[in-house]
mmCIF file of C-alpha atoms and ligand atoms in Angstrom:
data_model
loop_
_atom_site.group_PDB
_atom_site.id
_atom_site.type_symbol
_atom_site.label_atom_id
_atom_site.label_comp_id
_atom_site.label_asym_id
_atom_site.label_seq_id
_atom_site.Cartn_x
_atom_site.Cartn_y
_atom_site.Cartn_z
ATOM 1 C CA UNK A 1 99.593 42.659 -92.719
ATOM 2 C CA UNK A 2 99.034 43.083 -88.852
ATOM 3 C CA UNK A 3 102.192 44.505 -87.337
ATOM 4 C CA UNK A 4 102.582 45.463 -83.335
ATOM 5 C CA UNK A 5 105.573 47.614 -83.022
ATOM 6 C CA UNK A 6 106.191 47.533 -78.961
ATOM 7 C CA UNK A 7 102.708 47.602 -77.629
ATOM 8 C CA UNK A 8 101.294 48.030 -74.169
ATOM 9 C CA UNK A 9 98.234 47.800 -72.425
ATOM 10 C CA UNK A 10 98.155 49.448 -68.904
ATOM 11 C CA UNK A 11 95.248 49.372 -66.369
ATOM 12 C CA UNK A 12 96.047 51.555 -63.634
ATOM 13 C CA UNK A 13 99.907 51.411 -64.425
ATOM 14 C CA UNK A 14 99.847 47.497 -64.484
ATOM 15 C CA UNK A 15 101.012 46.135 -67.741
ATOM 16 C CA UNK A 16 98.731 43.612 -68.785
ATOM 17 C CA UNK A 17 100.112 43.375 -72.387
ATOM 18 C CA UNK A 18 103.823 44.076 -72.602
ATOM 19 C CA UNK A 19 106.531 45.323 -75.000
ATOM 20 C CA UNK A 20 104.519 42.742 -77.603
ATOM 21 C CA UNK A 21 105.909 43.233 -80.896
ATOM 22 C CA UNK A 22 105.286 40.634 -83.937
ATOM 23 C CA UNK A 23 104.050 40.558 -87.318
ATOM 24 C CA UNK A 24 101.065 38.703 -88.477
ATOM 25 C CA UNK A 25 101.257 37.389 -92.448
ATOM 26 C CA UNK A 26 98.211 37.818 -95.161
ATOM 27 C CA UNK A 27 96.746 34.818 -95.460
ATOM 28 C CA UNK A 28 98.352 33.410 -92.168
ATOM 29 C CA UNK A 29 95.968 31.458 -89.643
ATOM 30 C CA UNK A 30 97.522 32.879 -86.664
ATOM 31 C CA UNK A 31 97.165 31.658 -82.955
ATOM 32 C CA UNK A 32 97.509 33.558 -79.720
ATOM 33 C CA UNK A 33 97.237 31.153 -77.042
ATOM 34 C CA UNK A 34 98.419 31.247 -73.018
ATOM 35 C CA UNK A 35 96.572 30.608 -69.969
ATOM 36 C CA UNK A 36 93.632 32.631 -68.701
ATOM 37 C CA UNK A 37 94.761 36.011 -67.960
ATOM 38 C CA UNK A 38 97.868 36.025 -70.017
ATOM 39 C CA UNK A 39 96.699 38.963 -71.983
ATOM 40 C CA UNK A 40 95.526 37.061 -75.201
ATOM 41 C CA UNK A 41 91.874 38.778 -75.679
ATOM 42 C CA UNK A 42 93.512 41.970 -74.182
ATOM 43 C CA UNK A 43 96.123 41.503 -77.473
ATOM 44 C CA UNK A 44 93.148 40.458 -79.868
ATOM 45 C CA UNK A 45 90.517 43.053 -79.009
ATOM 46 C CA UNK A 46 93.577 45.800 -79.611
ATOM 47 C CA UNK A 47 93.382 45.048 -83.366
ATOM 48 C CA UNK A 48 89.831 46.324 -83.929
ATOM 49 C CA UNK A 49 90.313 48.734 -81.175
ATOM 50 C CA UNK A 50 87.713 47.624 -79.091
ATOM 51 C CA UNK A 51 90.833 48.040 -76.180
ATOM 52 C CA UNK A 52 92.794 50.706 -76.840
ATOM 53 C CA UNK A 53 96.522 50.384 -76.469
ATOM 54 C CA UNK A 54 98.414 52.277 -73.970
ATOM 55 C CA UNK A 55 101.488 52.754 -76.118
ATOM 56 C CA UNK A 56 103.518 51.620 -79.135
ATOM 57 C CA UNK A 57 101.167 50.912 -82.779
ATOM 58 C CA UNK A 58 99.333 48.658 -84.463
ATOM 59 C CA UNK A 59 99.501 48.716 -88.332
ATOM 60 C CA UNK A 60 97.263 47.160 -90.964
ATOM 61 C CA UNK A 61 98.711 47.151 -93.960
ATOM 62 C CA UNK A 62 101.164 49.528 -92.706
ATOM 63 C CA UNK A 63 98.837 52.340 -91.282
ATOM 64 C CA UNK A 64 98.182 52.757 -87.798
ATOM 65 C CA UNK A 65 95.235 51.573 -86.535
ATOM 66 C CA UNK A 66 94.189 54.960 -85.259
ATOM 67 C CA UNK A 67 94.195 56.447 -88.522
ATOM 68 C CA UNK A 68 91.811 53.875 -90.082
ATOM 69 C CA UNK A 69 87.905 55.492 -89.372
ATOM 70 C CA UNK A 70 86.828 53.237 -86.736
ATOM 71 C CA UNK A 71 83.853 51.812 -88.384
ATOM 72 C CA UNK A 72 85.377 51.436 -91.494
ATOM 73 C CA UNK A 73 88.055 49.520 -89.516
ATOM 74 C CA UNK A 74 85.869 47.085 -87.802
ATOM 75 C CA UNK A 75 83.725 46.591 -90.919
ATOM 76 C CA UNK A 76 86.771 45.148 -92.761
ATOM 77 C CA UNK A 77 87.633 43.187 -89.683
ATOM 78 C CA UNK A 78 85.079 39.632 -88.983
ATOM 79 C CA UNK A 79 84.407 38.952 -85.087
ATOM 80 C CA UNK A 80 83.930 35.533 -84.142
ATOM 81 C CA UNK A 81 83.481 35.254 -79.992
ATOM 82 C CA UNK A 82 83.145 32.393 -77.460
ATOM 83 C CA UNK A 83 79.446 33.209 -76.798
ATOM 84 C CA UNK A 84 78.290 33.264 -80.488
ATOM 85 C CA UNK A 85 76.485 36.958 -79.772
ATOM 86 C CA UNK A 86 73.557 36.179 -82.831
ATOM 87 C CA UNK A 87 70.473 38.254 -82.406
ATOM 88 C CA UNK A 88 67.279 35.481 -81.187
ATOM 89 C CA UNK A 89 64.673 37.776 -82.189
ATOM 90 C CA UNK A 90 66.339 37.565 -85.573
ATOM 91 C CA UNK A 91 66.399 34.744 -88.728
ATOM 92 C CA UNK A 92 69.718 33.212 -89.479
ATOM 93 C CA UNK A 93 70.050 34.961 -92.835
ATOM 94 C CA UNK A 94 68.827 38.848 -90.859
ATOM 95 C CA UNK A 95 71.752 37.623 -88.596
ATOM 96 C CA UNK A 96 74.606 37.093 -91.472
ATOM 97 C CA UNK A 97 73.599 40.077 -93.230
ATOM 98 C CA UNK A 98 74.336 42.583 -90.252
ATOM 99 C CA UNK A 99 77.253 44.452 -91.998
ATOM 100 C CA UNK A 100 76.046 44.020 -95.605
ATOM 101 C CA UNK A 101 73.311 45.689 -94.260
ATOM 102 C CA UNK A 102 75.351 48.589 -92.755
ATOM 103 C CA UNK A 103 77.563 48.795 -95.873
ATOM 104 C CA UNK A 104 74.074 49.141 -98.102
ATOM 105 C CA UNK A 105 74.861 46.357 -100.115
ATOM 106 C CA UNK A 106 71.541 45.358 -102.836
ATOM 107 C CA UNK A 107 69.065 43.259 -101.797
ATOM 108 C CA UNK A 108 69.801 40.674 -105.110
ATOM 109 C CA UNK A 109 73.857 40.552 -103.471
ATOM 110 C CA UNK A 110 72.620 39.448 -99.873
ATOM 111 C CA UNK A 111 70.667 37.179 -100.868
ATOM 112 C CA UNK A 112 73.274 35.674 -103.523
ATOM 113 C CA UNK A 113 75.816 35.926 -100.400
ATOM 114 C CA UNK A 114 73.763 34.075 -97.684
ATOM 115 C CA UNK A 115 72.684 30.740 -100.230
ATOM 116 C CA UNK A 116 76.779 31.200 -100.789
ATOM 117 C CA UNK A 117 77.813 31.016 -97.169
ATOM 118 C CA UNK A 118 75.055 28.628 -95.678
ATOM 119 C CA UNK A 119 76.325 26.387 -98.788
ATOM 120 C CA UNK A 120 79.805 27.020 -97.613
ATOM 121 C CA UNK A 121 79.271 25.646 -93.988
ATOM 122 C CA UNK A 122 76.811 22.454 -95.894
ATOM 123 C CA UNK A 123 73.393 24.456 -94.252
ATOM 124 C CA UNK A 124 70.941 24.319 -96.751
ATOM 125 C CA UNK A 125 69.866 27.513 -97.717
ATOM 126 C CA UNK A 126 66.605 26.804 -98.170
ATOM 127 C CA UNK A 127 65.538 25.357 -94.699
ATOM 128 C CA UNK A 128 67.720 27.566 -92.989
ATOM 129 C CA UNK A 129 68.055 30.951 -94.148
ATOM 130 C CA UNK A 130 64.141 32.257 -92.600
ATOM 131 C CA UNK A 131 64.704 30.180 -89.113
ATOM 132 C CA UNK A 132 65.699 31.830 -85.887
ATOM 133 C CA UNK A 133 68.811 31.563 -84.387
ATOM 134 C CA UNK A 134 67.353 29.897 -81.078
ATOM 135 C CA UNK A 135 66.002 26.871 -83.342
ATOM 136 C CA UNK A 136 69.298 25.908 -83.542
ATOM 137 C CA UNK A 137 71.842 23.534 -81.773
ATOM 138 C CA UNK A 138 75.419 24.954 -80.433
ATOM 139 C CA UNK A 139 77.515 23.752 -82.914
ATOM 140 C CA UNK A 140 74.787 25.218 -86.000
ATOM 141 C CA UNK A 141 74.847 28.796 -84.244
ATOM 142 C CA UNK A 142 78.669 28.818 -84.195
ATOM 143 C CA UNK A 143 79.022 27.861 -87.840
ATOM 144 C CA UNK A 144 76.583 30.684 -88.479
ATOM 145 C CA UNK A 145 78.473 33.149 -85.843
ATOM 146 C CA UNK A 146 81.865 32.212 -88.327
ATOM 147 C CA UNK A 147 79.461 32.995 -91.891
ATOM 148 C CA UNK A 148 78.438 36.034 -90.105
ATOM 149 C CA UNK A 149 82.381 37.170 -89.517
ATOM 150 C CA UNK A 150 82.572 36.310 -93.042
ATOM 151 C CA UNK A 151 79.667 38.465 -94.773
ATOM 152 C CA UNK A 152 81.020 41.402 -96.035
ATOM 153 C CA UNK A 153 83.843 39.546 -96.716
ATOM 154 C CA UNK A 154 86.721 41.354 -94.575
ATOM 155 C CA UNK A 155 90.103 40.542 -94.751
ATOM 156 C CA UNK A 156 91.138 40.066 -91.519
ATOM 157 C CA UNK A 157 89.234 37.839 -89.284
ATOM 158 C CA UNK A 158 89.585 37.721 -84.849
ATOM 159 C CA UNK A 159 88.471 34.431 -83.480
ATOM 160 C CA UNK A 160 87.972 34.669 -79.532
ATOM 161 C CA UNK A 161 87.777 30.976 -78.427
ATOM 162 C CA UNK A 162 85.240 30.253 -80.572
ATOM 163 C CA UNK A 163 85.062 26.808 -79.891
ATOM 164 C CA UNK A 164 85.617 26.165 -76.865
ATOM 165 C CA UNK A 165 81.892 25.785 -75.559
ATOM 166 C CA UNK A 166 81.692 23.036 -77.880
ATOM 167 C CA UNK A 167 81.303 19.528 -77.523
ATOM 168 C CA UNK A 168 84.708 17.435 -79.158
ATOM 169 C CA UNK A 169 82.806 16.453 -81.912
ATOM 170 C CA UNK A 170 81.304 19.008 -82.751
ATOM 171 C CA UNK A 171 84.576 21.639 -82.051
ATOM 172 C CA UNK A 172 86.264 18.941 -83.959
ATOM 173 C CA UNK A 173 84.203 19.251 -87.400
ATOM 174 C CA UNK A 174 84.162 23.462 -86.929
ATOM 175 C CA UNK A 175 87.922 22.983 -86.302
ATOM 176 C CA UNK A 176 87.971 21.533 -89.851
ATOM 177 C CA UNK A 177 85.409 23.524 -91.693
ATOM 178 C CA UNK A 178 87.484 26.995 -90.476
ATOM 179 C CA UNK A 179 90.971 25.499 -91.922
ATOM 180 C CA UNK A 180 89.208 24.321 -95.339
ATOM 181 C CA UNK A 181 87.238 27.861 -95.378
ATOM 182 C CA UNK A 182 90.486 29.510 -94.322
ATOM 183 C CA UNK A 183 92.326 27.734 -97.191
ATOM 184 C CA UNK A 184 90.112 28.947 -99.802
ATOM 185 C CA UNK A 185 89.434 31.831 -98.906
ATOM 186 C CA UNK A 186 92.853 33.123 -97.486
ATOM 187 C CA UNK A 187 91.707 35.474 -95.159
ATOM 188 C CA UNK A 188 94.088 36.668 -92.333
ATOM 189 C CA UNK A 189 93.038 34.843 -88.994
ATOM 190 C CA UNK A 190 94.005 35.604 -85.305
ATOM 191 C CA UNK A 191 92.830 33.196 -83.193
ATOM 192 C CA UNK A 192 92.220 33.025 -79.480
ATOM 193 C CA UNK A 193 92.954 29.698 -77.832
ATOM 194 C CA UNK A 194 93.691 28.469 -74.152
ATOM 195 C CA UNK A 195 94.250 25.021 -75.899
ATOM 196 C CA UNK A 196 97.380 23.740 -77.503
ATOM 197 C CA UNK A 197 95.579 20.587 -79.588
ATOM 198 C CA UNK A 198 93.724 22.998 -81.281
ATOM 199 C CA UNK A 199 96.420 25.317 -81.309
ATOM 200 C CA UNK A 200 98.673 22.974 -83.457
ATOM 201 C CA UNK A 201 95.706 21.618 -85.662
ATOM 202 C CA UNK A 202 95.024 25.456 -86.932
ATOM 203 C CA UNK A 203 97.648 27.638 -86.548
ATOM 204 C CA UNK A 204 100.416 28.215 -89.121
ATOM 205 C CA UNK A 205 102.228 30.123 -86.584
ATOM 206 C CA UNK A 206 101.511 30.290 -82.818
ATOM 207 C CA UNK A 207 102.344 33.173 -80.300
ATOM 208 C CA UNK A 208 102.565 31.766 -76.345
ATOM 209 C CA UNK A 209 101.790 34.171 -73.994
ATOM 210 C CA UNK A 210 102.430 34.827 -70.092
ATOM 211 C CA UNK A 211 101.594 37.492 -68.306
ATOM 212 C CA UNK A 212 101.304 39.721 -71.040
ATOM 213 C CA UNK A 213 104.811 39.168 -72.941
ATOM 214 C CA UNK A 214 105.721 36.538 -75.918
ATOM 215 C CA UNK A 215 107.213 33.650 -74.483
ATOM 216 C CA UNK A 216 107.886 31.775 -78.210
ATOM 217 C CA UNK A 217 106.190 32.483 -81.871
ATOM 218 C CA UNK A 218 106.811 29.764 -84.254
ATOM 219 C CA UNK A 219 105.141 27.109 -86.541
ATOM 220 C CA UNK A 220 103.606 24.568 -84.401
ATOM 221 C CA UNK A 221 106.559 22.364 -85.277
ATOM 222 C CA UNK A 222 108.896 24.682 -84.218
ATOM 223 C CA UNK A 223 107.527 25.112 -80.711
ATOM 224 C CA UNK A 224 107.436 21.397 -80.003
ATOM 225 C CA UNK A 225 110.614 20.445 -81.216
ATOM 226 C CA UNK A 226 112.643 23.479 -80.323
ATOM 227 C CA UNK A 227 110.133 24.846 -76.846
ATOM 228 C CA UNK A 228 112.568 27.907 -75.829
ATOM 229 C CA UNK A 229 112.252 27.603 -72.390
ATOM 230 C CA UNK A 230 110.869 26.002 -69.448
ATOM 231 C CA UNK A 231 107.493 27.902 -69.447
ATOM 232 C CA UNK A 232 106.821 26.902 -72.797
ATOM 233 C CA UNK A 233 107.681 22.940 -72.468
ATOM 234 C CA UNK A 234 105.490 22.927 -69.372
ATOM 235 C CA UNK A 235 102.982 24.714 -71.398
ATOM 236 C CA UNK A 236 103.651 21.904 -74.023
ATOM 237 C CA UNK A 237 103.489 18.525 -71.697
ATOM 238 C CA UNK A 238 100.622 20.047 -69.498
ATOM 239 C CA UNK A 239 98.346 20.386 -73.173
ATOM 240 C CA UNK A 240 99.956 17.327 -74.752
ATOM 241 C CA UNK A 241 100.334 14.828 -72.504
ATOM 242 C CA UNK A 242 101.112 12.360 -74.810
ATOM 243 C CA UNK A 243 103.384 14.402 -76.434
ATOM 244 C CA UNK A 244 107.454 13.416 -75.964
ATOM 245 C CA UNK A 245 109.897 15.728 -77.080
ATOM 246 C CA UNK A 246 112.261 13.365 -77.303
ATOM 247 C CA UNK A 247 111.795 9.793 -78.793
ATOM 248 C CA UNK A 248 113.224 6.507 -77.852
ATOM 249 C CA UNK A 249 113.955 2.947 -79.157
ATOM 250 C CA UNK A 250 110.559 1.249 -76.571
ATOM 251 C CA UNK A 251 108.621 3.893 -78.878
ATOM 252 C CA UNK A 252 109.832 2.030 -81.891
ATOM 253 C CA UNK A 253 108.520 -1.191 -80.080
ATOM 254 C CA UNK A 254 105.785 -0.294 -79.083
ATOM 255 C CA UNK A 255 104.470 1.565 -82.662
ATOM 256 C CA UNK A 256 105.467 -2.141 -84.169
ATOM 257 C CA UNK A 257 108.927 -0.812 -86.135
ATOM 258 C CA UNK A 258 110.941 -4.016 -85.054
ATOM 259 C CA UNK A 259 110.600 -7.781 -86.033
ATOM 260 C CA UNK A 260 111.045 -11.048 -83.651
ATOM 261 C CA UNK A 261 113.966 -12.805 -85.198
ATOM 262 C CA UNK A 262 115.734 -16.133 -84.401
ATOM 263 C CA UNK A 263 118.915 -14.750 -85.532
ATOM 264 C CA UNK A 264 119.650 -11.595 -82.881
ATOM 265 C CA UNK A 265 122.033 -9.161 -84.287
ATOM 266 C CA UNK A 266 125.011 -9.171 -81.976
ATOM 267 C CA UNK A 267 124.564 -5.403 -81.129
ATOM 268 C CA UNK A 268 122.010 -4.815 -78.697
ATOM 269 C CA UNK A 269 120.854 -1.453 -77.684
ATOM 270 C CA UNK A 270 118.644 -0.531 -74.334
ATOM 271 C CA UNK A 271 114.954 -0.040 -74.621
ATOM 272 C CA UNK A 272 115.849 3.168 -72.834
ATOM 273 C CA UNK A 273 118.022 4.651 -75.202
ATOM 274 C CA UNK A 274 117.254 7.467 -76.939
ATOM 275 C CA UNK A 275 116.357 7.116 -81.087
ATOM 276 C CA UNK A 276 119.310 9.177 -81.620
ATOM 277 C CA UNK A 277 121.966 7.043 -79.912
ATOM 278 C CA UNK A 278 120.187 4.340 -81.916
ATOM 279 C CA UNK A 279 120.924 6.207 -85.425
ATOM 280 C CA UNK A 280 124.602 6.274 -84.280
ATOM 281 C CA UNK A 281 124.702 2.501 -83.644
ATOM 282 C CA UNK A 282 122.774 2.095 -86.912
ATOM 283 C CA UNK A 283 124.766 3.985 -88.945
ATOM 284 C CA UNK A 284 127.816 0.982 -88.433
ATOM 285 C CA UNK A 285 125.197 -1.967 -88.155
ATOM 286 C CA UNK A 286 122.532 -3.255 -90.620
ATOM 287 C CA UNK A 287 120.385 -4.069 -86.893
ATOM 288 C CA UNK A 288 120.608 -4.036 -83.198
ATOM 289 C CA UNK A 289 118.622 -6.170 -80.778
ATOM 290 C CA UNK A 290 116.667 -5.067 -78.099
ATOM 291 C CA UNK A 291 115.888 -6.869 -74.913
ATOM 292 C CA UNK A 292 113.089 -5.007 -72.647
ATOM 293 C CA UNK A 293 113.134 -5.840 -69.143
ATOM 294 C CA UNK A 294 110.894 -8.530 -67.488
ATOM 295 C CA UNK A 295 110.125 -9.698 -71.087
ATOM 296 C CA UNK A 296 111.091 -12.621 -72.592
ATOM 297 C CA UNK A 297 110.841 -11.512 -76.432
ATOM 298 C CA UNK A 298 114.088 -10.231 -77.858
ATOM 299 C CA UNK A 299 113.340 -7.604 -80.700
ATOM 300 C CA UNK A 300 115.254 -6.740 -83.391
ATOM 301 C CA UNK A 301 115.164 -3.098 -84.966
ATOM 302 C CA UNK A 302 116.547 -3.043 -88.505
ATOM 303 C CA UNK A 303 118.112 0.147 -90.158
ATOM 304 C CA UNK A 304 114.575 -0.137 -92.121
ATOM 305 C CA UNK A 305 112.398 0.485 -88.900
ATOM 306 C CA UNK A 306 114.325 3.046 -88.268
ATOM 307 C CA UNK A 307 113.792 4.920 -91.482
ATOM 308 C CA UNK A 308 109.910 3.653 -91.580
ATOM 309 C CA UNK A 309 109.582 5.061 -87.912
ATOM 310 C CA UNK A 310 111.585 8.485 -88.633
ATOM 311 C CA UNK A 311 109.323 8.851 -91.922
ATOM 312 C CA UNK A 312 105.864 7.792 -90.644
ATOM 313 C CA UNK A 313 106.745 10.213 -87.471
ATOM 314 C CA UNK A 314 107.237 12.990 -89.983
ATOM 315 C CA UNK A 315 103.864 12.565 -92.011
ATOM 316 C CA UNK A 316 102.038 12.068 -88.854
ATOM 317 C CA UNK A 317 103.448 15.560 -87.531
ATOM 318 C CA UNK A 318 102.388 17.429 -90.718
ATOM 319 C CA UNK A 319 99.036 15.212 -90.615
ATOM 320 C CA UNK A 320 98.695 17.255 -86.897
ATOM 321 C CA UNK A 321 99.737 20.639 -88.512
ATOM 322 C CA UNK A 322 96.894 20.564 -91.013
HETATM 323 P P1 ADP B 401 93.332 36.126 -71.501
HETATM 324 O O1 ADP B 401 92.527 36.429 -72.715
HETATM 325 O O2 ADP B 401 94.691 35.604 -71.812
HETATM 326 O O3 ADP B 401 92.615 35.242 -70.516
HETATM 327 P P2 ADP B 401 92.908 38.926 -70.890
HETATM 328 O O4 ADP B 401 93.504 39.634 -72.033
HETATM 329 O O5 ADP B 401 91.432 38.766 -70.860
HETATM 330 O O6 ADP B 401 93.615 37.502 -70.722
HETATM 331 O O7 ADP B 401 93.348 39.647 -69.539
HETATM 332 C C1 ADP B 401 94.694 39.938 -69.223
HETATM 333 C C2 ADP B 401 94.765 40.589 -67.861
HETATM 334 O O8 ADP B 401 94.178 41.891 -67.910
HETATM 335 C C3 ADP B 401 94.024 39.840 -66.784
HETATM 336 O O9 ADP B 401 94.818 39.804 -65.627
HETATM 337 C C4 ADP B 401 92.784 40.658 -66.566
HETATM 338 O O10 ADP B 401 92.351 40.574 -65.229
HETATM 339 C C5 ADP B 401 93.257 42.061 -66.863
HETATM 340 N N1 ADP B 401 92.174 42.940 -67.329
HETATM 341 C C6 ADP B 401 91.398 42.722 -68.411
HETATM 342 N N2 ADP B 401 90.499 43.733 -68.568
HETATM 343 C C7 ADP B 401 90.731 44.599 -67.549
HETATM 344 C C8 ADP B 401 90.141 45.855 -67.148
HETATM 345 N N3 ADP B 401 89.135 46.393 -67.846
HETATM 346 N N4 ADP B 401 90.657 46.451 -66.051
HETATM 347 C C9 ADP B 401 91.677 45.917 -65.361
HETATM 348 N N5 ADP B 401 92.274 44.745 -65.692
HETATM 349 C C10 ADP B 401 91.812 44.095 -66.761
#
């Protein structure tokens, strides 16, 4: 759908996106996210050519960008920037119908298509549509900057940290309403991020960026379980600092998968050990005791925890994904 074959952005001979060559799905929620300066904007603007690149292509749907007429090309292309950008001298439904407007669609269709997308976001039409932008809070005029991006229903969408202004709640409910909009509507998304939770909670696939080149692109599962090198599992444990790579048997403990019993097993295991070398011992005993240091309990962790922690981990990881 989006493909860059060996792109480049230069500013005064400085590469500032490098050599950046991947492939972007239809219907794929796809996230670009690196620190500041890493050349994700730089990357997103490129697609509707508000940067132009420096060398190498860009194809939608296997044309090059440059031979797409430009407004045609942004028209089919929904913007969706940190500081929403709506018009304050305008009403909410004036603002959505910007590029219907352009594209001369009938009055009877734009009407029809803002009670649609007000309804889509849960902003009833009625007490919405003929207010001004300014009457409303953050989170409203961000919901209506995303229904804007969406009006003349283009097929591609750019989000440049869109949320990130946002309080948690309130990110956290747009968060949702983007993936369930997404879902139906299976538009192509690139999305701007600086922020791996969010990162993981929308992206199908995310692209890490530093300093202009693609340090990893993978699902979000992927990246966490298989980080490709140093940069990226610092990248990782600085956004997800609760996040462990690797698990071990005190995690089993401490998420409850174990049992107090009389009767110890005669195998014991360390509370250090890893949930791998407890698999091994598992694999030739029915359950191994566990003695933690400075604590008086002895646990017991049953082949049973074991599967009921390795299964519960693995619907709570695709819980995070979507
Ligand atoms: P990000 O979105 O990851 O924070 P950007 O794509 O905005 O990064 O910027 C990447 C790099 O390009 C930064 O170092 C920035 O200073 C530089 N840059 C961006 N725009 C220009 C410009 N017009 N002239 C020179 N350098 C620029």
């Amino acid at each position: 759908m989006i493909r860059f074959e060996k792109v480049y952005k230069r500013y005064n001979e400085e590469a500032v996106v490098s050599d950046f060559s991947l492939e972007i799905k239809e219907g794929e929620f796809f996230v670009l996210i690196g620190p500041s300066g890493s050349g994700k904007t730089t990357t997103l603007k490129m697609i509707n050519q508000l940067i132009d690149l420096s060398e190498g292509y860009i194809r939608i749907e296997g044309r090059p960008i440059s031979d797409y007429d430009l407004q045609e090309l942004r028209w089919n292309i929904g913007y969706v920037l940190q500081q929403v950008g709506l018009f304050p001298n305008m009403t909410i439904e004036e603002n959505i119908l910007v590029v219907p407007e352009m594209k001369k669609w009938s009055k009877e269709d734009m009407t029809n298509r803002v009670t649609e997308l007000l309804e889509s976001v849960k902003m009833d039409p009625d007490s919405y549509r003929h207010r001004k932008t300014t009457e409303l809070s953050g989170g409203e005029q961000q919901r209506i900057g995303v229904v804007r991006a969406l009006a003349a229903d283009p097929d591609i969408i750019l989000m440049d940290e869109p949320f990130s202004a946002l309080d948690p709640i309130t990110r956290d409910n747009l968060q949702k309403d983007v993936l369930k909009l997404q879902q139906q509507l299976k538009k192509t998304v690139v999305f701007v991020t600086h922020d791996m939770q969010e990162a993981i909670t929308l992206g199908d696939r995310i692209c890490l960026m530093n300093k202009g080149k693609i340090e990893q692109v993978g699902t979000p599962d992927e990246i966490l379980k298989h980080p490709a090198n140093d940069f990226v599992r610092q990248f990782i444990q600085t956004g997800l600092p609760n996040y462990k790579e690797e698990k071990y048997v005190q995690d089993l403990i401490d998420a409850g998968f174990c049992s107090q019993l009389q009767d110890l097993p005669e195998n014991s295991v360390s509370a250090q050990a890893t949930v791998e070398e407890l698999t091994i011992l598992l694999s030739n005993h029915e359950a191994v005791s566990v003695h933690r240091e400075n604590e008086t309990a002895v646990y017991a962790i049953s082949k049973s925890n074991l599967i009921s922690f390795l299964a519960g981990e693995a619907s709570a990881s695709k819980e995070a994904n979507r």
